[in-house]
mmCIF file of N, CA, C and O in Angstrom:
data_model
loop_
_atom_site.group_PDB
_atom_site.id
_atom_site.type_symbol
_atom_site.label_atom_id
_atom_site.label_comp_id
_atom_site.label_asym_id
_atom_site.label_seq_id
_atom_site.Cartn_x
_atom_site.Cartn_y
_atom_site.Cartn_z
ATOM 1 N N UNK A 1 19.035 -23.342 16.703
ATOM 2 C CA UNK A 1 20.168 -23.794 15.924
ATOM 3 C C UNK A 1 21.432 -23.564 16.751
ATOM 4 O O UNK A 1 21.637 -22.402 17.101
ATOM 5 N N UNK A 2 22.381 -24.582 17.143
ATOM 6 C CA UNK A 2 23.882 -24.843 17.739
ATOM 7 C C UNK A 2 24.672 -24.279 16.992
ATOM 8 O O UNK A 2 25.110 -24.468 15.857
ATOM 9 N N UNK A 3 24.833 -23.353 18.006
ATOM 10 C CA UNK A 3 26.232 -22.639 16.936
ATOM 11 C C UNK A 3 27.948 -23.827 16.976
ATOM 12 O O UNK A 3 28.360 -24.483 17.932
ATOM 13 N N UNK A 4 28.463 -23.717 15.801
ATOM 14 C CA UNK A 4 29.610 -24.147 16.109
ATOM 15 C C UNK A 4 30.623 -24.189 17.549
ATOM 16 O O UNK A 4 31.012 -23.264 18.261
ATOM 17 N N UNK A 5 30.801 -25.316 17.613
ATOM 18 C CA UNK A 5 32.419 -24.933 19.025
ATOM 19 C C UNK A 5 33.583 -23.548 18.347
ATOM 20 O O UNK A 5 33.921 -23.257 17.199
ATOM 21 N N UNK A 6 33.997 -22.834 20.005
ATOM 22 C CA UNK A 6 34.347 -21.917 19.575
ATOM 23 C C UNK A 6 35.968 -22.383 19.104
ATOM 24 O O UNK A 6 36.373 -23.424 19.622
ATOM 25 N N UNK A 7 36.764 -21.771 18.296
ATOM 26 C CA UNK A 7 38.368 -22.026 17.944
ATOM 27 C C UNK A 7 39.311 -21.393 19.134
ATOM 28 O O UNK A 7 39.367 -20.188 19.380
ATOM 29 N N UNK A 8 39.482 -21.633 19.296
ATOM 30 C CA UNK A 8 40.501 -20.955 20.661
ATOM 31 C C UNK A 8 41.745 -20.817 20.107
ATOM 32 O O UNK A 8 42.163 -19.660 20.145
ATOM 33 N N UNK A 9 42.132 -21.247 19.839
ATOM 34 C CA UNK A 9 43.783 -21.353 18.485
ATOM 35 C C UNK A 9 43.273 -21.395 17.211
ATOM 36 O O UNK A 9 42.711 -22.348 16.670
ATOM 37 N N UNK A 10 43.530 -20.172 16.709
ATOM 38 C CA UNK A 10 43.349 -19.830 15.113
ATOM 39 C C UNK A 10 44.195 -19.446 14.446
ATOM 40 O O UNK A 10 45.164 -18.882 14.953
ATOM 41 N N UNK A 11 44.063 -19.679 12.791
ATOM 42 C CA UNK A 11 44.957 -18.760 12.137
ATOM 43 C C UNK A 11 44.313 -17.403 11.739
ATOM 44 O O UNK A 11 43.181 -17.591 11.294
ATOM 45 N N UNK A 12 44.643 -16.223 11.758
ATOM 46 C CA UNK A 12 44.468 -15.007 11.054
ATOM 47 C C UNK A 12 44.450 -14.732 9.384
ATOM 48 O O UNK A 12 45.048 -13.993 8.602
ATOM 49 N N UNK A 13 43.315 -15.862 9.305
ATOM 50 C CA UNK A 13 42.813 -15.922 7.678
ATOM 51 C C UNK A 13 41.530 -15.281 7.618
ATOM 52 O O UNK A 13 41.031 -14.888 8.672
ATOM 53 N N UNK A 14 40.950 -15.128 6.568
ATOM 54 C CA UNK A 14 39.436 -14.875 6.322
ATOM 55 C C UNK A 14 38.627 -15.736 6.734
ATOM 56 O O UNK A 14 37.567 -15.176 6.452
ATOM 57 N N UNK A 15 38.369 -16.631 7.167
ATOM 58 C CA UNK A 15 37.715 -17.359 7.444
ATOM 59 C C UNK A 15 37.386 -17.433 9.166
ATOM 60 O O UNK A 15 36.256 -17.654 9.601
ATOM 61 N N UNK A 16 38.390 -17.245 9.889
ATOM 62 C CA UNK A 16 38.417 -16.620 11.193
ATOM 63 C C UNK A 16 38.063 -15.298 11.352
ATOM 64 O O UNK A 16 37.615 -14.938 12.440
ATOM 65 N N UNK A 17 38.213 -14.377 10.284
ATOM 66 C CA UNK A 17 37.985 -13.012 10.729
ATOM 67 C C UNK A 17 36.226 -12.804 10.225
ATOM 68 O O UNK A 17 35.388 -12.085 10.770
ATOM 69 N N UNK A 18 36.051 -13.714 8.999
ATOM 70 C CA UNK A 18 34.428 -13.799 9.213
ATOM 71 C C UNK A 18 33.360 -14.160 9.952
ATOM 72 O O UNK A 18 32.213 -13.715 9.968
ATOM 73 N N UNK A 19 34.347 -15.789 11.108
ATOM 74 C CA UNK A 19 33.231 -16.022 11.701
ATOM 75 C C UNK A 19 33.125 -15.318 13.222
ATOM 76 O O UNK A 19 32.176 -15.394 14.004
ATOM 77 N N UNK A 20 34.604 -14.494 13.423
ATOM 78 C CA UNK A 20 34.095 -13.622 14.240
ATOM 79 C C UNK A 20 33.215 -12.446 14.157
ATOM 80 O O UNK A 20 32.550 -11.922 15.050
ATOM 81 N N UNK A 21 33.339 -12.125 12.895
ATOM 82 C CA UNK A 21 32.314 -11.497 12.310
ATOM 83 C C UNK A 21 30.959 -11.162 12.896
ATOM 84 O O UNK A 21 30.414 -10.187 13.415
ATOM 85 N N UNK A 22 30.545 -12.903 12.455
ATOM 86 C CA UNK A 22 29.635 -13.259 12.562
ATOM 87 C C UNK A 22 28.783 -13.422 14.170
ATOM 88 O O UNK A 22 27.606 -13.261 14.496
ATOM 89 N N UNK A 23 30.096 -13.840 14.975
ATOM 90 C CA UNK A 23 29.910 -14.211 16.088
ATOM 91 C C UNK A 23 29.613 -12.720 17.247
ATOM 92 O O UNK A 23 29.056 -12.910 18.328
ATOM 93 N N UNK A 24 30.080 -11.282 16.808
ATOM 94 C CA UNK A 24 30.291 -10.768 17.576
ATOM 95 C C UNK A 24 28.648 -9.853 16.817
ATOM 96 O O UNK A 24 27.918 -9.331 17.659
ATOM 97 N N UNK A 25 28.350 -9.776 15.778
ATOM 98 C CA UNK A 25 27.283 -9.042 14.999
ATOM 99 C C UNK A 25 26.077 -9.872 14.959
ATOM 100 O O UNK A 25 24.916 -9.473 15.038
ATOM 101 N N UNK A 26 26.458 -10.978 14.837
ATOM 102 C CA UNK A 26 25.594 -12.253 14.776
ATOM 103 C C UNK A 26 24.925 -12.498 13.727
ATOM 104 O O UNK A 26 23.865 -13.121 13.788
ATOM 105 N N UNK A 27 25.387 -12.088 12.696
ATOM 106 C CA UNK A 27 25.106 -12.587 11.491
ATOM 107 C C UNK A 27 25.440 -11.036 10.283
ATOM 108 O O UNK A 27 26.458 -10.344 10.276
ATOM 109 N N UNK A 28 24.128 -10.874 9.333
ATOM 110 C CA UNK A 28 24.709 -10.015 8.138
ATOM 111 C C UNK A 28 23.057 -9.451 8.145
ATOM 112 O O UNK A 28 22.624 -9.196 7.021
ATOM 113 N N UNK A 29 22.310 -9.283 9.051
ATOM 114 C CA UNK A 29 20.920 -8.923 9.148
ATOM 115 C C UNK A 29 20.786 -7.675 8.033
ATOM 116 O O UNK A 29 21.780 -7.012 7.737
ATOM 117 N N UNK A 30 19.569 -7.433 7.486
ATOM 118 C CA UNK A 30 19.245 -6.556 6.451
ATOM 119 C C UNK A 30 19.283 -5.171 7.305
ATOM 120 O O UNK A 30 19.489 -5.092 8.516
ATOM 121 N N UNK A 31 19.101 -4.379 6.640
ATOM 122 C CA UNK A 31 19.840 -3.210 7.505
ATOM 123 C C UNK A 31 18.006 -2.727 7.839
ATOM 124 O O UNK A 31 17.076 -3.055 7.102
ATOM 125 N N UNK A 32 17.872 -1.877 9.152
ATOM 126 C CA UNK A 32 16.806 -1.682 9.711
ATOM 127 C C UNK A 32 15.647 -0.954 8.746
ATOM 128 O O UNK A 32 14.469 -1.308 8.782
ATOM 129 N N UNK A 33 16.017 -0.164 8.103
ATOM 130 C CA UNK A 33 15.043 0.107 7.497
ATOM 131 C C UNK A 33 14.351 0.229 6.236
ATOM 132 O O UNK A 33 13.527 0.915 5.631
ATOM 133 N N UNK A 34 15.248 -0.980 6.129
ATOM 134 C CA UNK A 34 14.344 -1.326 4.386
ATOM 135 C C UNK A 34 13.635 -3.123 5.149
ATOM 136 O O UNK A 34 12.780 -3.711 4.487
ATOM 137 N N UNK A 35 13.938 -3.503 5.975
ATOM 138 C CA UNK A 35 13.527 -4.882 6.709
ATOM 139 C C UNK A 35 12.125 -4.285 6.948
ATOM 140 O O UNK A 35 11.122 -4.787 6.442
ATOM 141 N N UNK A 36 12.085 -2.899 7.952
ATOM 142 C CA UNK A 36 10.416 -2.312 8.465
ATOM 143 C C UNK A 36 9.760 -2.286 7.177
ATOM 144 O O UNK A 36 8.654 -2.806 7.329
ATOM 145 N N UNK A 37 9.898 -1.986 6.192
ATOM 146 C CA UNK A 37 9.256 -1.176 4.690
ATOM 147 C C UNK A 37 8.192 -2.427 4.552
ATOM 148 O O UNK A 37 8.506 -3.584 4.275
ATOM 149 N N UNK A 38 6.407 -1.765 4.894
ATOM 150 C CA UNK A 38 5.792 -2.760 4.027
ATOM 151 C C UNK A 38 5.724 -2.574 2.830
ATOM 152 O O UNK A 38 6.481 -1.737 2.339
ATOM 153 N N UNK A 39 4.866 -3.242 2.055
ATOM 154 C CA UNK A 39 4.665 -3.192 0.525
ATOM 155 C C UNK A 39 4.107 -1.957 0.181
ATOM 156 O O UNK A 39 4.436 -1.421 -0.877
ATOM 157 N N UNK A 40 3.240 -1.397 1.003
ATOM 158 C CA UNK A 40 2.781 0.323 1.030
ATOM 159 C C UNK A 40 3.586 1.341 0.735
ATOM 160 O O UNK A 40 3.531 2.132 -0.207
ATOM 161 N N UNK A 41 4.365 1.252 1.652
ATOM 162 C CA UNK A 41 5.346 2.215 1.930
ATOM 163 C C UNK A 41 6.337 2.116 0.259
ATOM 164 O O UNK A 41 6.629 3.077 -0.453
ATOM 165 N N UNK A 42 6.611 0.921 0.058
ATOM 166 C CA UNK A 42 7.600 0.951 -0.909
ATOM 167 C C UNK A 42 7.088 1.410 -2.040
ATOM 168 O O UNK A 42 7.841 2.033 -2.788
ATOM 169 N N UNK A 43 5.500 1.175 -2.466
ATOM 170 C CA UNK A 43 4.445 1.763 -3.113
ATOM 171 C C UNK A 43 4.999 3.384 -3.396
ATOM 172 O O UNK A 43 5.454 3.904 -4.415
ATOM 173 N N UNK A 44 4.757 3.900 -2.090
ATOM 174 C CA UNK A 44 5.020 5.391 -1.995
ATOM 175 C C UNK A 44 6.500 6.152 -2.135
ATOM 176 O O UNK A 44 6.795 7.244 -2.619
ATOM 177 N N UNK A 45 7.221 5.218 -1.568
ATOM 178 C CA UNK A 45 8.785 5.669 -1.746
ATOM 179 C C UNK A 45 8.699 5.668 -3.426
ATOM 180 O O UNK A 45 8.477 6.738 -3.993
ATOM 181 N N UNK A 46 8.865 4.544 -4.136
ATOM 182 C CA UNK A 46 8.801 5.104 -5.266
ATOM 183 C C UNK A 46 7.523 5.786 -6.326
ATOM 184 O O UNK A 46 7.704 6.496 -7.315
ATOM 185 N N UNK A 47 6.631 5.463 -5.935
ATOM 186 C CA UNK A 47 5.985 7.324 -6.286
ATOM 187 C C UNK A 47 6.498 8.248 -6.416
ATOM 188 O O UNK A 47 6.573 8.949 -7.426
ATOM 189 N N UNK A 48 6.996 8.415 -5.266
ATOM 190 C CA UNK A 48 8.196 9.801 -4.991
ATOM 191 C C UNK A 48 9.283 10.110 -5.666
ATOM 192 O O UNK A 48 9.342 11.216 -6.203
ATOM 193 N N UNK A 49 10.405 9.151 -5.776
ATOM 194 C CA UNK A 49 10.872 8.868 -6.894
ATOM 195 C C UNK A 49 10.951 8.481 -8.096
ATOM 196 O O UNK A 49 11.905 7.896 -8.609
ATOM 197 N N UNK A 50 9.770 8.849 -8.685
ATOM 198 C CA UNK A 50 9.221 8.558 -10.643
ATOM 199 C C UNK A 50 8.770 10.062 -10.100
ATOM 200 O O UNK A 50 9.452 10.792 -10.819
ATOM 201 N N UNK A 51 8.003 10.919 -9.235
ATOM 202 C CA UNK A 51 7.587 12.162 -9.288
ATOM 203 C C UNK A 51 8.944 12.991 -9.403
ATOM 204 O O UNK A 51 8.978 13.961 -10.161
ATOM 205 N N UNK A 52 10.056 12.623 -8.663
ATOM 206 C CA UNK A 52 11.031 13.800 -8.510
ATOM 207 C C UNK A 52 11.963 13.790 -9.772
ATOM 208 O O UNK A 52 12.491 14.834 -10.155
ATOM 209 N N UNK A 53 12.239 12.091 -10.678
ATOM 210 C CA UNK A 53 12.543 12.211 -11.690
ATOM 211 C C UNK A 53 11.901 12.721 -12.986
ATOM 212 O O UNK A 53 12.553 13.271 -13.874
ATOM 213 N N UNK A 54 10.760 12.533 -13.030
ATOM 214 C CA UNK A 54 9.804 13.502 -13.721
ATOM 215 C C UNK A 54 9.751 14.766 -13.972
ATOM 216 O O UNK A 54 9.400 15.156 -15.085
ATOM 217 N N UNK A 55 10.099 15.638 -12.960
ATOM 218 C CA UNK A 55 10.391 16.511 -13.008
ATOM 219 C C UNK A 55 10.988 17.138 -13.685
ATOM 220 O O UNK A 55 10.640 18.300 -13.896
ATOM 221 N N UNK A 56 12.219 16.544 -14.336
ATOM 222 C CA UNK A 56 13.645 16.617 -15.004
ATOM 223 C C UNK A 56 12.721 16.669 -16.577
ATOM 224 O O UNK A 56 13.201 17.357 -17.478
ATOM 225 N N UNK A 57 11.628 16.041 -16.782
ATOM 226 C CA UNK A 57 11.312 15.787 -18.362
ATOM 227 C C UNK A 57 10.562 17.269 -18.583
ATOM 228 O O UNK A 57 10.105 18.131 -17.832
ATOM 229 N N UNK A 58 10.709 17.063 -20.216
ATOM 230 C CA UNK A 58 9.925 18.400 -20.598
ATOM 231 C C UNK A 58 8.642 17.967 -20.124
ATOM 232 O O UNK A 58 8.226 16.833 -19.885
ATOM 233 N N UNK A 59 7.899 19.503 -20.003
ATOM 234 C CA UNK A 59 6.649 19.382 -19.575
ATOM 235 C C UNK A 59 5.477 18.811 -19.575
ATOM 236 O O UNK A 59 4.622 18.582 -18.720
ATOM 237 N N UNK A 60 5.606 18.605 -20.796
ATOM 238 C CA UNK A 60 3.967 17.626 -21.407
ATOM 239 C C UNK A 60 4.356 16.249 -20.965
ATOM 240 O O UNK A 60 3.469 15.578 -20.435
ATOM 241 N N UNK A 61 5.905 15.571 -21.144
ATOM 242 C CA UNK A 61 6.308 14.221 -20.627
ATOM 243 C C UNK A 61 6.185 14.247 -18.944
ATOM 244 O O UNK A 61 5.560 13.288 -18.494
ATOM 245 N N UNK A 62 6.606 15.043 -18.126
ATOM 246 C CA UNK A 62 6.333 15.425 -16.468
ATOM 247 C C UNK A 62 4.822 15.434 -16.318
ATOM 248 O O UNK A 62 4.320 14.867 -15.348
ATOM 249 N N UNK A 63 4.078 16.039 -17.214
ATOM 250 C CA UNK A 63 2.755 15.867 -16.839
ATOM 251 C C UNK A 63 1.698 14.939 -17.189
ATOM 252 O O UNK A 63 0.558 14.787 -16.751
ATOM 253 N N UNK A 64 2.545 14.206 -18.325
ATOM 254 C CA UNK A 64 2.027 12.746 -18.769
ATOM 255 C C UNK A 64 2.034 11.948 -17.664
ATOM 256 O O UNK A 64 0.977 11.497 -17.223
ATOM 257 N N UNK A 65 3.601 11.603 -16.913
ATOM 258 C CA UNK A 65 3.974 11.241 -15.956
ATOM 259 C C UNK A 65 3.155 10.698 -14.676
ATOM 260 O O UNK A 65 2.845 9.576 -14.276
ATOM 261 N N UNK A 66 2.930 12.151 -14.176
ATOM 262 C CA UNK A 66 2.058 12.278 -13.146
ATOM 263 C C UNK A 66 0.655 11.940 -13.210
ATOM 264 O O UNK A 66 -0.064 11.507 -12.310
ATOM 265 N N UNK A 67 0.313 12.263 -14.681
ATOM 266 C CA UNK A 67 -1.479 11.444 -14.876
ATOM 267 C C UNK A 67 -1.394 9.878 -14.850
ATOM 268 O O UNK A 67 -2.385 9.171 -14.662
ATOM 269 N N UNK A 68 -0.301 9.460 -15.025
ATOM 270 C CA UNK A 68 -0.020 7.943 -15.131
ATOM 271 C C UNK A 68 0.341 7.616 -13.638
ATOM 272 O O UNK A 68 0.830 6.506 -13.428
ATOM 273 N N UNK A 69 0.171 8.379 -12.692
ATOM 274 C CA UNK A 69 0.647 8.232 -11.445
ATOM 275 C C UNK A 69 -0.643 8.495 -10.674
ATOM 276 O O UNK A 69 -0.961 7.878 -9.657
ATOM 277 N N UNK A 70 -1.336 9.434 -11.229
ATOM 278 C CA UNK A 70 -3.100 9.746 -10.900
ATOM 279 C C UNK A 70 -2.686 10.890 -10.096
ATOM 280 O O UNK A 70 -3.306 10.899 -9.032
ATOM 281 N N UNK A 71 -1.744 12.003 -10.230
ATOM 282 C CA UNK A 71 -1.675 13.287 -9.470
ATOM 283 C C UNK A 71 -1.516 14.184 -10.278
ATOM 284 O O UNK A 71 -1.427 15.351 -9.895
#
């Protein structure tokens, strides 16, 4: 894909300051490490987080929790 011709004479609007933006970052890429995350992993990240909020519940609800989680 052709990137646009570059502006050599601009005005100092938003529209110049985005596509240098763009031009010097090269775009708005997802940030590195939620892009790596397979479907596994995200599996487990939140595991982790329903286990650590769990925690917070009274006991019999924390340990309901976790049987519904199979730990």
């Amino acid at each position: 894909m052709a990137s646009p011709p570059y502006r050599l004479i601009h005005k100092n609007d938003i529209e110049w300051i985005i596509e240098l933006w763009h031009r010097i970052h090269g775009g708005d890429p997802v940030p590195e490490k939620v892009r790596e995350m397979d479907q596994r992993q995200v599996q487990v990240a939140l595991t982790q987080v329903i286990q650590q909020l769990a925690a917070h519940l009274p006991a019999e609800k924390a340990k309901a929790v976790n049987a519904a989680l199979g730990h």
